[in-house]
Short mmCIF file of C-alpha atoms in Angstrom, two decimals:
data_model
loop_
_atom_site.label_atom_id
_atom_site.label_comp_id
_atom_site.label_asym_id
_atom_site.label_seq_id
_atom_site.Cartn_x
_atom_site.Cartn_y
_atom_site.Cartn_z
CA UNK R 1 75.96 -62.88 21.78
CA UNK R 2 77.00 -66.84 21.51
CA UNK R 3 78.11 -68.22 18.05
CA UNK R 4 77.35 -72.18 18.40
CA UNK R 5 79.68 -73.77 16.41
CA UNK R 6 78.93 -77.34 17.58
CA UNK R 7 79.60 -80.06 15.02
CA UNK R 8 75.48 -80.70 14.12
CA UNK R 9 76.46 -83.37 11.56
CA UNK R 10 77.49 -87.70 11.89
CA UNK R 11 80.77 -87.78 10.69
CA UNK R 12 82.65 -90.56 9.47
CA UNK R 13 85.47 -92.42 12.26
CA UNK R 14 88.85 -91.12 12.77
CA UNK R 15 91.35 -91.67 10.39
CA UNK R 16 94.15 -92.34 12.43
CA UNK R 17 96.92 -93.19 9.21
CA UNK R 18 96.18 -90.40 6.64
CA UNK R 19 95.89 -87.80 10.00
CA UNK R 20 99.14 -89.06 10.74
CA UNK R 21 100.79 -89.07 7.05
CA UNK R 22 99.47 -85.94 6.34
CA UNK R 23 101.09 -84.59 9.52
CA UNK R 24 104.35 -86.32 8.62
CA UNK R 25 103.71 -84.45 5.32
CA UNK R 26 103.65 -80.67 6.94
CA UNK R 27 106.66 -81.55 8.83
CA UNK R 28 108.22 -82.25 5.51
CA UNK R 29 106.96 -78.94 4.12
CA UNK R 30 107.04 -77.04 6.87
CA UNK R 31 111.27 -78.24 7.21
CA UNK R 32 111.83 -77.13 3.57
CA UNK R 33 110.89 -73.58 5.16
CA UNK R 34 112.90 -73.93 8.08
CA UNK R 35 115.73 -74.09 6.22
CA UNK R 36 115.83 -70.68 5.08
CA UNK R 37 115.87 -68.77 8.83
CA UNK R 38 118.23 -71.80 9.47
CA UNK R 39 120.50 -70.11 6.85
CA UNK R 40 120.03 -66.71 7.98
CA UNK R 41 123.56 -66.48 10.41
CA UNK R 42 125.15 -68.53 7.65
CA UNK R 43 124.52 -65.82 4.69
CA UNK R 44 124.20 -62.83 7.10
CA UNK R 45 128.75 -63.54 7.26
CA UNK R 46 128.98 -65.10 3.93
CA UNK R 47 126.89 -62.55 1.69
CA UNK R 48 127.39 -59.84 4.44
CA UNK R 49 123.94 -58.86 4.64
CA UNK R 50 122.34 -56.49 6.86
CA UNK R 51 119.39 -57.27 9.38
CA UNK R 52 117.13 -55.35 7.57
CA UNK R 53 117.83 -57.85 4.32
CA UNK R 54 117.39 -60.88 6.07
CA UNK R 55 114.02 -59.44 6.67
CA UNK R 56 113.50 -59.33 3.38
CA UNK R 57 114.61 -63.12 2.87
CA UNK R 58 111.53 -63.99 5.75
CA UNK R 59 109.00 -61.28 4.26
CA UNK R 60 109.78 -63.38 0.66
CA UNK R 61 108.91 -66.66 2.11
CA UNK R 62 106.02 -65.94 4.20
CA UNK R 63 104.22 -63.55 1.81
CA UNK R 64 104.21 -65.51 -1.47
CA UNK R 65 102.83 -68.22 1.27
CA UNK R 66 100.55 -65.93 3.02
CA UNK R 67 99.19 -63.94 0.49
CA UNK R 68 98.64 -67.42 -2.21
CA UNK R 69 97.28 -69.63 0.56
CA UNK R 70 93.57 -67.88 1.31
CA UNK R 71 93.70 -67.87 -3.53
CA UNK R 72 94.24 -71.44 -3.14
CA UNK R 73 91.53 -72.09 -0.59
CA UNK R 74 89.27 -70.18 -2.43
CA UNK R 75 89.88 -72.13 -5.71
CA UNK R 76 90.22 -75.57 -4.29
CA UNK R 77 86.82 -74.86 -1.94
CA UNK R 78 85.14 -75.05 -4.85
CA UNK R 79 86.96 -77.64 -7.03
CA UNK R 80 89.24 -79.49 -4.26
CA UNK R 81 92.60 -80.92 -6.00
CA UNK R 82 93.49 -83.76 -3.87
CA UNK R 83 97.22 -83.95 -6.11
CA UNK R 84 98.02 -80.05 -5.34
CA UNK R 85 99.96 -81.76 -2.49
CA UNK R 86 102.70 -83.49 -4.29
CA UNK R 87 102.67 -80.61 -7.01
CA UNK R 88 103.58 -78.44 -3.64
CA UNK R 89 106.47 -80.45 -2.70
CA UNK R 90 107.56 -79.99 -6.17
CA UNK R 91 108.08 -76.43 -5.87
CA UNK R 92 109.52 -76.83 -2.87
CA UNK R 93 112.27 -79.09 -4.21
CA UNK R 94 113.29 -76.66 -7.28
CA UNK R 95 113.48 -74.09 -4.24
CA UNK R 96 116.08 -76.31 -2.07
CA UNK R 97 117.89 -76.96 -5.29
CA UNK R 98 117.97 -72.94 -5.89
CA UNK R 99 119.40 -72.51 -2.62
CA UNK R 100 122.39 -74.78 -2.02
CA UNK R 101 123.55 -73.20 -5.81
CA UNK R 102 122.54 -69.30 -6.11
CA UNK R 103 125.47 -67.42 -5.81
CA UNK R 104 124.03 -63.85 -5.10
CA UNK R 105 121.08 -62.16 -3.22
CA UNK R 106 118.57 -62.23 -6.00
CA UNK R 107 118.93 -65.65 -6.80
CA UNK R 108 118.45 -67.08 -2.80
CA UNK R 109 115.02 -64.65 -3.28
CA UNK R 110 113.93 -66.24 -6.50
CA UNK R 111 114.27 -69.83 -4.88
CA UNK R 112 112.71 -68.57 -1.32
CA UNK R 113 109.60 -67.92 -4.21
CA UNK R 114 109.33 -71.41 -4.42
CA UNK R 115 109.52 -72.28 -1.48
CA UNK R 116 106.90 -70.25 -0.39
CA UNK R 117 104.57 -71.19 -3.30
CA UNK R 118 105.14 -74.88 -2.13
CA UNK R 119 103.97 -73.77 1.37
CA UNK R 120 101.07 -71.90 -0.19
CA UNK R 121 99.69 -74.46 -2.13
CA UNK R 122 100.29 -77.30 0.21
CA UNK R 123 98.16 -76.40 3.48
CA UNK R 124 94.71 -75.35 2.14
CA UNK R 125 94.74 -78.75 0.92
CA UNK R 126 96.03 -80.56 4.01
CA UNK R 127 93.48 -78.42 6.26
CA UNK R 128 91.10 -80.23 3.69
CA UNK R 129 92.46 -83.60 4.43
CA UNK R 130 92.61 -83.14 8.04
CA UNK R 131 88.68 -82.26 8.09
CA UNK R 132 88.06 -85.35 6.23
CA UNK R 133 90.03 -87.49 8.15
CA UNK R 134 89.15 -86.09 11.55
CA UNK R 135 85.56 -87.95 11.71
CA UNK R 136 84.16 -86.02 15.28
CA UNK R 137 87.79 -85.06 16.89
CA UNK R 138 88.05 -81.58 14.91
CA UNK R 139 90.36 -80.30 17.84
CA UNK R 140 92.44 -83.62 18.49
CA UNK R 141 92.73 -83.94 14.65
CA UNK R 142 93.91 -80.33 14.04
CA UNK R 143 96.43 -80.55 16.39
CA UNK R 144 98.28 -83.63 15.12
CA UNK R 145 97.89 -81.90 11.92
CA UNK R 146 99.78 -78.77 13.20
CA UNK R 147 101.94 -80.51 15.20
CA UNK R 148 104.02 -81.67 12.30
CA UNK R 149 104.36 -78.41 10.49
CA UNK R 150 105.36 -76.66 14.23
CA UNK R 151 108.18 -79.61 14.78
CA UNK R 152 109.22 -79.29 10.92
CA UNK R 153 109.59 -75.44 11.45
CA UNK R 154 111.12 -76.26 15.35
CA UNK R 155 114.20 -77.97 13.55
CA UNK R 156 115.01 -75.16 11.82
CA UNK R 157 118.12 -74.16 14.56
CA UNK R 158 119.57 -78.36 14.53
CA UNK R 159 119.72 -77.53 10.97
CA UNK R 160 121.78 -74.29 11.21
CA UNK R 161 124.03 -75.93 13.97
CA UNK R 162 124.26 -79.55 12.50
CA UNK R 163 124.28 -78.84 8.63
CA UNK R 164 124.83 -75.18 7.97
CA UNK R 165 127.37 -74.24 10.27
CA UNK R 166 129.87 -77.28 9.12
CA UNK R 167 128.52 -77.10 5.48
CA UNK R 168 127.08 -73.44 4.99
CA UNK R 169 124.98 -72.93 2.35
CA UNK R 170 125.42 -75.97 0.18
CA UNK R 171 123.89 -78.25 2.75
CA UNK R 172 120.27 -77.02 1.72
CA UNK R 173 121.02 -79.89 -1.06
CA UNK R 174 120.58 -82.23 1.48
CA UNK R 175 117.29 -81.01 1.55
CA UNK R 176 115.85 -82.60 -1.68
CA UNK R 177 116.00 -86.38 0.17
CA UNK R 178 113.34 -84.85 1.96
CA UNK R 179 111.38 -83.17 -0.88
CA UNK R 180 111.36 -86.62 -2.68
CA UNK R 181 109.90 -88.47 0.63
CA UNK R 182 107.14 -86.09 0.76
CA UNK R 183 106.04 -86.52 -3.06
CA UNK R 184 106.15 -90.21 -2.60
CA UNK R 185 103.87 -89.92 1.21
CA UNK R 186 101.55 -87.07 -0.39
CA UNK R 187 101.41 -89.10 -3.65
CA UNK R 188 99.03 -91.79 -1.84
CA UNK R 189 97.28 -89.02 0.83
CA UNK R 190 96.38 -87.46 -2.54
CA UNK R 191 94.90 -91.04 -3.82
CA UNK R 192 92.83 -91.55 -0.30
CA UNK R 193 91.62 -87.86 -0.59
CA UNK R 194 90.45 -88.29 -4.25
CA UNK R 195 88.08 -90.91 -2.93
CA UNK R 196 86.68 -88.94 -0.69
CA UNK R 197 85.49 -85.97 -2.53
CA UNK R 198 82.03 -86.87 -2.23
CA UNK R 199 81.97 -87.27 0.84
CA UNK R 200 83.20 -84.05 1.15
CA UNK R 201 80.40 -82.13 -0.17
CA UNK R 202 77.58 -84.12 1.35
CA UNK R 203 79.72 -82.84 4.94
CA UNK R 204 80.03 -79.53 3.83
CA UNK R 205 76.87 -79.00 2.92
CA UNK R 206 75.36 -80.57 6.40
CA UNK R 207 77.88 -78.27 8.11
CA UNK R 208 76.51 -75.27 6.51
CA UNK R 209 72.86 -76.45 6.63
CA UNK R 210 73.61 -76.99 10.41
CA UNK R 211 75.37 -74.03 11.11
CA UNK R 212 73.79 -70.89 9.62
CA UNK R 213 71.03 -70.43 11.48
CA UNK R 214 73.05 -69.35 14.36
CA UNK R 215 75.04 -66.92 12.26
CA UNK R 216 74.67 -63.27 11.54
CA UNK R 217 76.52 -62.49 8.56
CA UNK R 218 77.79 -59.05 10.57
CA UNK R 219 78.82 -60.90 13.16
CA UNK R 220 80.86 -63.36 11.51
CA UNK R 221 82.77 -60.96 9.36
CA UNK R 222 83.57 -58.63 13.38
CA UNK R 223 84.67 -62.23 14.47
CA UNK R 224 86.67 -63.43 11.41
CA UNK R 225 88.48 -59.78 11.30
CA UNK R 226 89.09 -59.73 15.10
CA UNK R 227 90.61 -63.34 15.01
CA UNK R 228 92.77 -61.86 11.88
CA UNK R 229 94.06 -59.54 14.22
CA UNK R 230 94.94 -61.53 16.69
CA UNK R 231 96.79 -63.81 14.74
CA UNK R 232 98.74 -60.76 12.95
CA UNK R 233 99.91 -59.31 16.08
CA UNK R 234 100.65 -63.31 16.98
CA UNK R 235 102.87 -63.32 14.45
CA UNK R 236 104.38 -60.13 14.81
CA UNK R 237 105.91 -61.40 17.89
CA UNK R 238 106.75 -65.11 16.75
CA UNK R 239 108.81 -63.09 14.11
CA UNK R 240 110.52 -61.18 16.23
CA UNK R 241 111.74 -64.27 18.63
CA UNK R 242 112.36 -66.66 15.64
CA UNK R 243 114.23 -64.38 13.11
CA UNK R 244 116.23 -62.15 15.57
CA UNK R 245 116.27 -63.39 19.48
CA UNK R 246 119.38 -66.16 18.15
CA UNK R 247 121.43 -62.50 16.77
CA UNK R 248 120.40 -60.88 19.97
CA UNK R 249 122.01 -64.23 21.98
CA UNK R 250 125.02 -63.87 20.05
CA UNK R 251 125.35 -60.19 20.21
CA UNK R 252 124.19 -59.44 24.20
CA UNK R 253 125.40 -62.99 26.09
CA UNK R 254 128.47 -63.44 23.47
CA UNK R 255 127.45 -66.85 22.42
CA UNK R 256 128.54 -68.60 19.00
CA UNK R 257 125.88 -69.07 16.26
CA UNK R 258 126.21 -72.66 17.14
CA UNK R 259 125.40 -72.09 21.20
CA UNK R 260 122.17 -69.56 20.17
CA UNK R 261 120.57 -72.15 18.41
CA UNK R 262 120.16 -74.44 21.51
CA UNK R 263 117.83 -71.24 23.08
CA UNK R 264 115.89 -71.09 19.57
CA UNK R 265 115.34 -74.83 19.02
CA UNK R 266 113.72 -74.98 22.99
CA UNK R 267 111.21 -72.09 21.62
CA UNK R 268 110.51 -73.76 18.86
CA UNK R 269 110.23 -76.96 19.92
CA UNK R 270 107.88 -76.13 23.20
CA UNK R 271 105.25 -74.63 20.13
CA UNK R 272 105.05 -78.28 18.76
CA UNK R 273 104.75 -79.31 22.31
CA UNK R 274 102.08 -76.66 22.70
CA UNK R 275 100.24 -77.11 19.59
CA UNK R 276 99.69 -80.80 20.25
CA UNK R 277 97.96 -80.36 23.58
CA UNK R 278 96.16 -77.18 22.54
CA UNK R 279 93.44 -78.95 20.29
CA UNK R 280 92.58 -81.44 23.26
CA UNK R 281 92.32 -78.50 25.84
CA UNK R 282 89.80 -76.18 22.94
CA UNK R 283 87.66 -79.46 22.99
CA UNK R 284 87.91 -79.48 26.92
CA UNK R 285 86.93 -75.95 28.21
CA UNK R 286 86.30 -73.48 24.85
CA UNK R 287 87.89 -72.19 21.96
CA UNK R 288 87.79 -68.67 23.29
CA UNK R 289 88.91 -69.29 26.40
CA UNK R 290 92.05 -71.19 25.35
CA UNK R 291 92.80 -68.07 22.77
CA UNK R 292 92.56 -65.91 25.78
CA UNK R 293 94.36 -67.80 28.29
CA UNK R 294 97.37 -68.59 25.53
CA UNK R 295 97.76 -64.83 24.28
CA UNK R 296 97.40 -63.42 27.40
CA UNK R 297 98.99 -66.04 29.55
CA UNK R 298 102.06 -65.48 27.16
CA UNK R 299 102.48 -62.21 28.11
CA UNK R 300 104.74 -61.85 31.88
CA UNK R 301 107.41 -63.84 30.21
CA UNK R 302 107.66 -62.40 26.95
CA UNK R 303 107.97 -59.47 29.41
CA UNK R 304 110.95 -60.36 31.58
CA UNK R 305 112.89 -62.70 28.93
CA UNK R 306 114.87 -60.28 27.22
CA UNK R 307 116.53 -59.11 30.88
CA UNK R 308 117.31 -62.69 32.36
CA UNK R 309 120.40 -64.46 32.57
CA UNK R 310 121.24 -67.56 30.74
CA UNK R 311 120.18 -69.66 33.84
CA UNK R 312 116.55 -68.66 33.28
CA UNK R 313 116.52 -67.74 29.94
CA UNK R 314 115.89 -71.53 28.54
CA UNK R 315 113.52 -72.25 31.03
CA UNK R 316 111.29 -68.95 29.86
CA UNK R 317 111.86 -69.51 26.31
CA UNK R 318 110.32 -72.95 26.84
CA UNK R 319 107.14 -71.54 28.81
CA UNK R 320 106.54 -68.76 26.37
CA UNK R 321 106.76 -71.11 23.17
CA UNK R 322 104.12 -73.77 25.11
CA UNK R 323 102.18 -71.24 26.14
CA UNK R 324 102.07 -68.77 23.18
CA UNK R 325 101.52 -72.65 20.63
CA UNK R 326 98.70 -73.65 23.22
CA UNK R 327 95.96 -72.04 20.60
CA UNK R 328 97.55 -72.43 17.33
CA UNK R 329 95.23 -74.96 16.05
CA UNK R 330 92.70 -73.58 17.78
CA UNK R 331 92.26 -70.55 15.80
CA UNK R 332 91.84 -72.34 12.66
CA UNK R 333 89.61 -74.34 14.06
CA UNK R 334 87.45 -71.32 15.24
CA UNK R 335 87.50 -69.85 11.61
CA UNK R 336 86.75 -72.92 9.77
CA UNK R 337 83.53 -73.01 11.74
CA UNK R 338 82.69 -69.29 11.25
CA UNK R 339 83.09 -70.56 7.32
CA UNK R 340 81.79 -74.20 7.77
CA UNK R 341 81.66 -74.07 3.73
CA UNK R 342 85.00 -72.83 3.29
CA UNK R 343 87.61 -74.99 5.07
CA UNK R 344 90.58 -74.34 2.59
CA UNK R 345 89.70 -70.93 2.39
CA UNK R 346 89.34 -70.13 6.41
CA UNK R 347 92.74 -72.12 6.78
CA UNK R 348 94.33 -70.07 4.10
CA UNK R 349 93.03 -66.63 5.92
CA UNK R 350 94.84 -68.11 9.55
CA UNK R 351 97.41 -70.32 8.91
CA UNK R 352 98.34 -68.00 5.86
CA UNK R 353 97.39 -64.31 5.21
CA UNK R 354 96.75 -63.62 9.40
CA UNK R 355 100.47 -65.67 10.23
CA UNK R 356 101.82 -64.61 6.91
CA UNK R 357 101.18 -61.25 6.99
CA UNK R 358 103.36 -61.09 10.09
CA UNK R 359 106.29 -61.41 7.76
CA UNK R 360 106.12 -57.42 7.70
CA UNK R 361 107.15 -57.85 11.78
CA UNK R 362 110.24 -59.19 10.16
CA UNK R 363 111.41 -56.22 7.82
CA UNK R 364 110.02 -54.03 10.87
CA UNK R 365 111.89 -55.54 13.06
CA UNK R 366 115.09 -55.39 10.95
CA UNK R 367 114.57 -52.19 10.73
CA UNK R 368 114.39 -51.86 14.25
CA UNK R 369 117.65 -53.63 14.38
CA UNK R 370 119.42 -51.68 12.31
CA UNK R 371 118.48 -48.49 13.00
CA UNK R 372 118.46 -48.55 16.52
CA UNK R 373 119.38 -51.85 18.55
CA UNK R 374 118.52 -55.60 18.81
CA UNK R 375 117.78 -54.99 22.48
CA UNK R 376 115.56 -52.37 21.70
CA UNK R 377 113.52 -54.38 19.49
CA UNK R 378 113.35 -57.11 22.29
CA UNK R 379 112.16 -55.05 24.43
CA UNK R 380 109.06 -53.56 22.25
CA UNK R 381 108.09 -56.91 20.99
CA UNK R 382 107.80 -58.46 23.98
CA UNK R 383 104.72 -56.82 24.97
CA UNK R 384 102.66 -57.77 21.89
CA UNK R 385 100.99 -60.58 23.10
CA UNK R 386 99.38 -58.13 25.85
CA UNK R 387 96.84 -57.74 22.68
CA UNK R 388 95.66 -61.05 23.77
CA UNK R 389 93.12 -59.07 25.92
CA UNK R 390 91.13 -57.93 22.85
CA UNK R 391 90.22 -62.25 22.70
CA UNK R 392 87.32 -60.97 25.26
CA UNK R 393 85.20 -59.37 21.92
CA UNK R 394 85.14 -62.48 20.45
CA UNK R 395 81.89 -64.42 20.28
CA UNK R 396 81.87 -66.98 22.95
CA UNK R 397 81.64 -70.51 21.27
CA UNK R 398 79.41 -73.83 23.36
CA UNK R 399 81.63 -76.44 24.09
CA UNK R 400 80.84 -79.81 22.43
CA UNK R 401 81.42 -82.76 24.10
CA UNK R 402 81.58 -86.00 21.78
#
């Protein structure tokens, strides 16, 4: 069985500027949720909190996120809100202001809320300003897009070991500079995007025109589930490395919170390094085949990380970031054209609910932590992306070539 999910329609050019100011615009938003695994070393001493609550701090954020973002698609697919995207840095800002003052556990929660609303109501929206602005370079333009929320979320250690550490957990005020940028840059994406709402419709309606003739209903709903999955147990892993491997640095090679972060920003960084070539390759030799050959080519090094010596150790963290980013935009790429009429919505299932939902890998893993031993959990999570082999039931897609 082949799904086609060649573009069918004459879209309008590239738009180089607002696919580069709305990319500028997920870093921003994507930072503002950096910040809070950025603060994780800094409260887990100050507030003395166990492993298993700081996985309650990253289920917070990436559940009111995960679980809004496919609501917000779903509204805005059918009445798009071009100004949802300085509303979201908004919410973002009341959250950086919660966290540089709450003074217990419940209150750093209640601001995380915001946060994650922020997140939540920002990307269905910028997925819709990305397909807008992309004109025939779907891949290309999805990846610049993602690109700036992977290098927003990649600064999350420089913050810990350039703000945090010397300031702790005031410094998140500095935070709200940033906020106020991205309301002013979002302010005039939102103006661009509200002129383009008819355009909009007459594209989604070609792309659905175009596209369902080559689509069983059954089949879409197998694919859309399978790709769900794939992304979940994606996540599961990215949780584990992100959230813990910096505690398992400092607790099994004795380095300071300051030296771990160096390991975690090379991870993070090689996924915006990944990311940004991934979109490029999709276009060049198949969607399915660069999910398959990112999961599964992730997998030996997740493997034999957790037993090498510092010497290596950077050098594998960088390959399995790269590799493991590679089909990031890829996938919601691959949804949005199972759901050609449902961009915000498809973006909100992948880049939300499937990643989002992953924020359960983080209590797990805390869990994990606690009850047994960081190494442990190193050691079972690094063979999750094995899972990558189930990428073979997916339907294969036709290359186009523009």
């Amino acid at each position: 069985m082949q799904i086609s999910v060649q573009n069918q329609t004459t879209l309008q050019s590239t738009v180089y500027r607002i696919l580069i100011a709305i990319s500028i615009g997920h870093m921003l938003n994507d930072s503002m949720q950096a910040v809070i695994p950025a603060m994780f070393p800094i409260l887990e001493r100050s507030m003395h909190l166990s492993y298993t609550e700081i996985g309650w701090m990253a289920f917070t954020l990436n559940m009111t996120s995960s679980v809004m973002q496919p609501v917000v698609g779903f509204f805005t697919d059918k009445k798009p809100s071009p100004y949802f995207l300085p509303l979201a840095m908004g919410a973002s800002l009341i959250g950086m202001i919660g966290l540089a003052f709450s003074s217990n556990y419940l209150f750093i929660l209640i601001s995380i809320l915001f946060v994650g609303l922020g997140s939540a109501i920002f990307h269905p929206e910028g997925s819709r300003v990305t397909f807008l602005a992309a004109g025939s370079r779907r891949g290309f333009a999805q990846s610049i897009y993602q690109v700036g929320g992977n290098t927003g979320n990649a600064l999350a250690p420089v913050f810990t070991a350039l703000i945090f550490v010397p300031f702790g957990q005031f410094g998140a005020i500095w935070f709200t500079a940033l906020a106020a940028l991205g309301l002013v840059l979002l302010f005039s994406v939102s103006q661009w995007y509200s002129l383009q709402l008819s355009t909009y419709e007459t594209l989604k309606k070609q792309l659905t025109k175009a596209t369902a003739h080559t689509k069983k209903r059954r089949n879409v709903i197998f694919a859309l589930s399978l790709l769900i999955f794939l992304v979940f147990a994606r996540s599961w892993y990215h949780a584990g490395i992100s959230n813990y491997y910096q505690f398992y640095l400092i607790e099994h090679y004795h380095l300071s919170i300051k030296e771990a972060q160096f390991y975690l920003f090379i991870f993070m960084i090689a996924g915006a390094i990944g990311t940004f070539f991934g979109g490029p390759l999709a276009d060049r030799f198949g969607k399915r085949n660069l999910i398959l050959a990112s999961t599964l080519g992730t997998a030996p090094f997740s493997i034999i990380l957790p037993h090498l010596s510092l010497t290596w150790a950077w050098l594998v963290v960088f390959l399995v970031g790269f590799i493991l980013s590679l089909s990031f935009s890829t996938l919601v790429i691959y949804a949005q054209e199972l759901l050609p009429g449902n961009i915000g919505m498809a973006s909100g299932l992948i880049v939300g609910l499937a990643f989002g939902l992953g924020a359960i890998g983080s209590v797990f893993w805390g869990n994990v932590a606690d009850h047994y031993s960081l190494t442990f959990l190193m050691f079972i999570c690094s063979f999750l992306p094995l899972l990558g082999v189930l990428t073979w039931l997916l339907p294969s897609d036709k290359i186009s070539h523009h």
